[in-house]
Structure formats: C-alpha cells, structure tokens
mmCIF file of C-alpha atoms in Angstrom:
data_model
loop_
_atom_site.group_PDB
_atom_site.id
_atom_site.type_symbol
_atom_site.label_atom_id
_atom_site.label_comp_id
_atom_site.label_asym_id
_atom_site.label_seq_id
_atom_site.Cartn_x
_atom_site.Cartn_y
_atom_site.Cartn_z
ATOM 1 C CA HIS A 279 -28.012 -9.417 -4.109
ATOM 2 C CA LYS A 280 -26.076 -12.650 -4.564
ATOM 3 C CA ILE A 281 -23.238 -13.026 -7.035
ATOM 4 C CA SER A 282 -21.524 -16.203 -8.188
ATOM 5 C CA PHE A 283 -17.803 -16.813 -7.933
ATOM 6 C CA LYS A 284 -17.702 -16.939 -11.727
ATOM 7 C CA GLU A 285 -19.165 -13.436 -11.894
ATOM 8 C CA ILE A 286 -16.612 -12.139 -9.410
ATOM 9 C CA ILE A 287 -13.592 -13.480 -11.293
ATOM 10 C CA ALA A 288 -15.054 -12.216 -14.579
ATOM 11 C CA ASP A 289 -15.177 -8.635 -13.271
ATOM 12 C CA LYS A 290 -12.013 -6.793 -14.314
ATOM 13 C CA LYS A 291 -12.613 -4.137 -11.661
ATOM 14 C CA VAL A 292 -12.259 -6.755 -8.934
ATOM 15 C CA TRP A 293 -8.901 -7.955 -10.301
ATOM 16 C CA VAL A 294 -7.439 -4.489 -10.781
ATOM 17 C CA LEU A 295 -8.581 -3.338 -7.339
ATOM 18 C CA GLY A 296 -7.303 -6.575 -5.783
ATOM 19 C CA ILE A 297 -3.868 -6.144 -7.344
ATOM 20 C CA ALA A 298 -3.800 -2.484 -6.283
ATOM 21 C CA LEU A 299 -4.668 -3.420 -2.697
ATOM 22 C CA GLY A 300 -2.172 -6.271 -2.721
ATOM 23 C CA MET A 301 0.658 -3.976 -3.751
ATOM 24 C CA ALA A 302 -0.425 -1.469 -1.094
ATOM 25 C CA VAL A 303 -0.228 -4.224 1.531
ATOM 26 C CA VAL A 304 3.279 -5.030 0.271
ATOM 27 C CA LEU A 305 4.239 -1.414 0.973
ATOM 28 C CA GLU A 306 2.626 -1.483 4.416
ATOM 29 C CA LEU A 307 3.808 -4.864 5.693
ATOM 30 C CA GLY A 308 7.023 -4.765 3.689
ATOM 31 C CA THR A 309 8.068 -1.641 5.537
ATOM 32 C CA SER A 310 7.207 -3.332 8.827
ATOM 33 C CA ASN A 311 9.206 -6.419 7.855
ATOM 34 C CA TRP A 312 12.301 -4.834 6.338
ATOM 35 C CA PHE A 313 12.751 -1.280 7.687
ATOM 36 C CA VAL A 314 14.721 -2.228 10.810
ATOM 37 C CA ASN A 315 16.809 -4.695 8.822
ATOM 38 C CA TYR A 316 17.560 -1.955 6.277
ATOM 39 C CA LEU A 317 18.608 0.541 8.951
ATOM 40 C CA SER A 318 20.823 -1.927 10.789
ATOM 41 C CA GLU A 319 22.445 -3.512 7.717
ATOM 42 C CA VAL A 320 22.924 -0.441 5.512
ATOM 43 C CA TYR A 321 23.499 2.304 8.101
ATOM 44 C CA LYS A 322 24.779 0.078 10.934
ATOM 45 C CA MET A 323 22.283 1.551 13.389
ATOM 46 C CA ASN A 324 22.085 -0.054 16.799
ATOM 47 C CA ALA A 325 18.889 -1.720 17.990
ATOM 48 C CA ASP A 326 17.717 1.281 20.030
ATOM 49 C CA LYS A 327 18.024 3.761 17.173
ATOM 50 C CA SER A 328 16.500 1.539 14.492
ATOM 51 C CA SER A 329 13.652 0.594 16.844
ATOM 52 C CA PHE A 330 12.966 4.297 17.409
ATOM 53 C CA TYR A 331 12.453 4.851 13.681
ATOM 54 C CA MET A 332 10.246 1.771 13.427
ATOM 55 C CA SER A 333 8.194 2.918 16.438
ATOM 56 C CA LEU A 334 7.807 6.351 14.868
ATOM 57 C CA PHE A 335 6.516 4.673 11.707
ATOM 58 C CA TYR A 336 3.845 2.885 13.752
ATOM 59 C CA ILE A 337 2.918 6.073 15.621
ATOM 60 C CA THR A 338 2.348 7.998 12.389
ATOM 61 C CA PHE A 339 0.567 4.917 11.021
ATOM 62 C CA VAL A 340 -1.906 4.948 13.904
ATOM 63 C CA PHE A 341 -2.644 8.651 13.421
ATOM 64 C CA GLY A 342 -3.175 8.023 9.718
ATOM 65 C CA ARG A 343 -5.699 5.286 10.453
ATOM 66 C CA LEU A 344 -7.418 7.595 12.931
ATOM 67 C CA PHE A 345 -7.768 10.651 10.706
ATOM 68 C CA GLY A 346 -7.598 9.165 7.204
ATOM 69 C CA GLY A 347 -11.310 8.423 7.027
ATOM 70 C CA PHE A 348 -12.230 12.051 7.655
ATOM 71 C CA ILE A 349 -9.895 13.196 4.888
ATOM 72 C CA ALA A 350 -11.233 10.534 2.485
ATOM 73 C CA GLU A 351 -14.804 11.727 2.935
ATOM 74 C CA LYS A 352 -13.761 15.278 2.111
ATOM 75 C CA ILE A 353 -11.610 14.771 -0.976
ATOM 76 C CA GLY A 354 -12.776 11.404 -2.360
ATOM 77 C CA TYR A 355 -11.478 7.868 -1.910
ATOM 78 C CA PHE A 356 -9.417 7.387 -5.043
ATOM 79 C CA LYS A 357 -8.048 10.915 -4.918
ATOM 80 C CA LEU A 358 -6.906 10.357 -1.330
ATOM 81 C CA ILE A 359 -5.250 7.011 -2.087
ATOM 82 C CA ILE A 360 -3.388 8.209 -5.175
ATOM 83 C CA SER A 361 -2.307 11.483 -3.538
ATOM 84 C CA PHE A 362 -1.039 9.729 -0.410
ATOM 85 C CA LEU A 363 0.812 7.113 -2.473
ATOM 86 C CA VAL A 364 2.572 9.872 -4.421
ATOM 87 C CA ILE A 365 3.546 11.593 -1.156
ATOM 88 C CA SER A 366 4.846 8.291 0.246
ATOM 89 C CA LEU A 367 6.823 7.658 -2.938
ATOM 90 C CA PHE A 368 8.420 11.088 -2.576
ATOM 91 C CA LEU A 369 9.291 10.423 1.085
ATOM 92 C CA TYR A 370 10.830 7.040 0.296
ATOM 93 C CA SER A 371 12.805 8.412 -2.646
ATOM 94 C CA ALA A 372 14.095 11.387 -0.643
ATOM 95 C CA SER A 373 15.069 9.085 2.225
ATOM 96 C CA LEU A 374 17.078 6.783 -0.025
ATOM 97 C CA ILE A 375 18.846 9.777 -1.582
ATOM 98 C CA LEU A 376 19.624 11.447 1.749
ATOM 99 C CA GLY A 377 20.853 8.275 3.400
ATOM 100 C CA GLU A 378 20.855 7.813 7.160
ATOM 101 C CA LYS A 379 19.758 11.376 7.913
ATOM 102 C CA GLY A 380 16.677 10.815 5.763
ATOM 103 C CA ALA A 381 15.524 7.702 7.642
ATOM 104 C CA ILE A 382 12.864 9.690 9.469
ATOM 105 C CA LEU A 383 11.097 10.338 6.153
ATOM 106 C CA ILE A 384 10.211 6.646 5.877
ATOM 107 C CA SER A 385 8.880 6.806 9.437
ATOM 108 C CA LEU A 386 6.656 9.730 8.438
ATOM 109 C CA SER A 387 5.350 7.818 5.424
ATOM 110 C CA GLY A 388 3.440 5.606 7.850
ATOM 111 C CA PHE A 389 0.736 8.277 8.100
ATOM 112 C CA PHE A 390 0.089 8.188 4.360
ATOM 113 C CA ILE A 391 0.489 4.438 3.805
ATOM 114 C CA SER A 392 -1.928 3.619 6.637
ATOM 115 C CA VAL A 393 -5.019 4.967 4.879
ATOM 116 C CA ILE A 394 -4.710 2.821 1.742
ATOM 117 C CA PHE A 395 -6.115 -0.475 3.078
ATOM 118 C CA PRO A 396 -9.196 0.839 4.928
ATOM 119 C CA THR A 397 -10.021 3.295 2.142
ATOM 120 C CA THR A 398 -9.868 0.517 -0.448
ATOM 121 C CA ILE A 399 -12.206 -1.593 1.668
ATOM 122 C CA ALA A 400 -14.548 1.415 1.830
ATOM 123 C CA ILE A 401 -14.488 1.557 -1.979
ATOM 124 C CA VAL A 402 -15.576 -2.090 -2.129
ATOM 125 C CA LEU A 403 -18.382 -1.441 0.361
ATOM 126 C CA LYS A 404 -19.675 1.613 -1.489
ATOM 127 C CA ARG A 405 -19.145 0.669 -5.123
ATOM 128 C CA PHE A 406 -20.097 -2.991 -5.430
ATOM 129 C CA THR A 407 -23.829 -3.546 -5.298
ATOM 130 C CA LYS A 408 -23.930 -7.371 -5.346
ATOM 131 C CA ASP A 409 -22.768 -9.630 -2.500
ATOM 132 C CA VAL A 410 -20.195 -7.226 -1.123
ATOM 133 C CA GLY A 411 -18.909 -9.785 1.383
ATOM 134 C CA ALA A 412 -17.925 -12.230 -1.368
ATOM 135 C CA VAL A 413 -16.209 -9.509 -3.392
ATOM 136 C CA MET A 414 -14.357 -8.276 -0.311
ATOM 137 C CA SER A 415 -13.211 -11.808 0.566
ATOM 138 C CA PHE A 416 -11.826 -12.281 -2.940
ATOM 139 C CA VAL A 417 -10.044 -8.910 -2.954
ATOM 140 C CA ILE A 418 -8.519 -9.430 0.503
ATOM 141 C CA THR A 419 -7.427 -12.990 -0.340
ATOM 142 C CA MET A 420 -5.787 -11.760 -3.532
ATOM 143 C CA SER A 421 -4.023 -8.975 -1.635
ATOM 144 C CA ALA A 422 -2.709 -11.461 0.952
ATOM 145 C CA LEU A 423 -1.288 -13.721 -1.762
ATOM 146 C CA ILE A 424 0.368 -10.791 -3.525
ATOM 147 C CA ASN A 425 1.859 -9.635 -0.236
ATOM 148 C CA MET A 426 3.343 -13.086 0.475
ATOM 149 C CA ILE A 427 4.853 -13.365 -2.995
ATOM 150 C CA PHE A 428 6.398 -9.901 -3.075
ATOM 151 C CA ASN A 429 7.773 -10.015 0.466
ATOM 152 C CA TRP A 430 9.446 -13.275 -0.515
ATOM 153 C CA ILE A 431 10.849 -11.496 -3.588
ATOM 154 C CA ILE A 432 12.172 -8.661 -1.415
ATOM 155 C CA GLY A 433 13.915 -11.216 0.776
ATOM 156 C CA LYS A 434 15.467 -12.876 -2.270
ATOM 157 C CA VAL A 435 16.651 -9.521 -3.640
ATOM 158 C CA ASN A 436 18.185 -8.794 -0.234
ATOM 159 C CA ASP A 437 20.077 -12.087 -0.353
ATOM 160 C CA LEU A 438 21.229 -11.807 -3.961
ATOM 161 C CA TYR A 439 21.862 -8.090 -4.442
ATOM 162 C CA GLY A 440 22.089 -6.594 -0.977
ATOM 163 C CA VAL A 441 19.701 -5.016 1.530
ATOM 164 C CA TYR A 442 19.913 -1.549 -0.022
ATOM 165 C CA THR A 443 18.783 -2.904 -3.407
ATOM 166 C CA GLY A 444 15.987 -4.833 -1.727
ATOM 167 C CA PHE A 445 14.691 -1.706 -0.068
ATOM 168 C CA LEU A 446 15.217 0.310 -3.240
ATOM 169 C CA SER A 447 12.741 -2.039 -4.944
ATOM 170 C CA PHE A 448 9.992 -0.383 -2.877
ATOM 171 C CA ILE A 449 10.189 2.550 -5.312
ATOM 172 C CA LEU A 450 9.097 0.232 -8.118
ATOM 173 C CA TYR A 451 6.289 -1.180 -5.955
ATOM 174 C CA PHE A 452 5.026 2.328 -5.216
ATOM 175 C CA ILE A 453 4.892 3.103 -8.927
ATOM 176 C CA VAL A 454 3.070 -0.151 -9.711
ATOM 177 C CA THR A 455 0.577 0.501 -6.893
ATOM 178 C CA ILE A 456 -0.139 4.015 -8.141
ATOM 179 C CA VAL A 457 -0.650 2.735 -11.698
ATOM 180 C CA PHE A 458 -3.166 0.106 -10.594
ATOM 181 C CA PHE A 459 -5.128 2.528 -8.424
ATOM 182 C CA VAL A 460 -5.273 5.005 -11.313
ATOM 183 C CA LEU A 461 -6.514 2.206 -13.577
ATOM 184 C CA SER A 462 -9.061 1.182 -10.965
ATOM 185 C CA ALA A 463 -10.330 4.756 -10.622
ATOM 186 C CA LYS A 464 -10.731 5.046 -14.397
ATOM 187 C CA MET A 465 -12.586 1.732 -14.591
ATOM 188 C CA PHE A 466 -15.048 2.791 -11.923
ATOM 189 C CA GLU A 467 -15.537 6.205 -13.496
ATOM 190 C CA SER A 468 -16.278 4.630 -16.885
ATOM 191 C CA ASN A 469 -18.984 2.409 -15.406
ATOM 192 C CA ASN A 470 -22.367 4.124 -15.233
ATOM 193 C CA ASN A 471 -23.546 2.086 -12.243
ATOM 194 C CA LEU A 472 -20.315 2.301 -10.271
ATOM 195 C CA LYS A 473 -19.120 5.844 -10.648
ATOM 196 C CA GLY A 474 -15.792 6.436 -8.921
ATOM 197 C CA GLU A 475 -14.907 9.086 -6.386
#
C-alpha cells in the first residue's frame, strides 16, 4: 500500500516515534562521542584506562544487539524500550553521583541502550501498514537530524559550562526520550488498527 509524503507528515505517530528514536540515537552516539572525553577531562584518566571503559561499552552494546531481539519478543517492544531506558537512566545517574569509581556503570549501559534503535525499527515494520519503507526513511532521517543537532548542543555546553555539565545533560535527554516513547506507546494503543505492544 502506497502512502504520500503528505500523509506521512500528517501522522502524529510518525513524528512522535521519530523524535523518540532521534533522542535515543543521541544517547547512543552521544555516549560514543563524549564518554572518553568526559573520563579524560573530568577524572583525568589516561588514554589506556578511558579506552578500556569505552571498549567495555561497545562490548556490552554488541551483546545487547545480539540478545535484545529475543527479549523484545517475550515482553513487548515498547515495554522493553521504556524499561531499558529507565535502567540506563539509573546507571548514568548513579555513575555521575559516584564519580570515577562509577564509570563502569556507563559502560554497562551499552547493553540497554543498544536495543532501542533496532526495536524501534521493528515497531515501524510491524505497526505501519502502508508503505513501510517511506515511513522508515522519514523516521530515520528525522532521527539523524535530531542526533546532529543535539550532539552539537552537547559540544556547545561542554565549551560554555564544562565537560561535566555537558555529560550531565544526558540525564535530561534520557527523560525526554522516555517521555516520547511513553507517548508513542499510548498513541499506538489508542489506535484500533495499530495496537501497541
């Protein structure tokens, strides 16, 4: 079933899901971009130690991508995303409170953050009945734009208010991401043709 671009941009579900995915990508790529900088600037870690924590993030990330799909099928897509975002928010918050000794908690968050993008794409594939490719292209493009804007903002915050404040802003981004995924879940659940997970 074909769908026009006008129909896509008129669908509120597409916008809310696109913003939710975009913020999730900010969390994923933002951690990749700024974690080592945060460790070296705030805690004065050497390259070997900060690289270890970044590598551990990617290792847990890979395992999350590997096993996340199995978990999603068992508990539901939206439930998985929201639950894993809450866990990641807790890990980030605890890490920032604990300081250097809590750095490993951000590394462990990679497992939970990794499932957000592929699970959201699965939602698009399962829940949109018309021209899924066009909807997916719009959602992914929107998420890429949001990621570029917010990573630029993080960089500006780093410059103006310090690296710790820049990384602290991730807490706000987690909250915003959770809110938009909750809204998205409610919108799908309220639609008779596109019942949410």
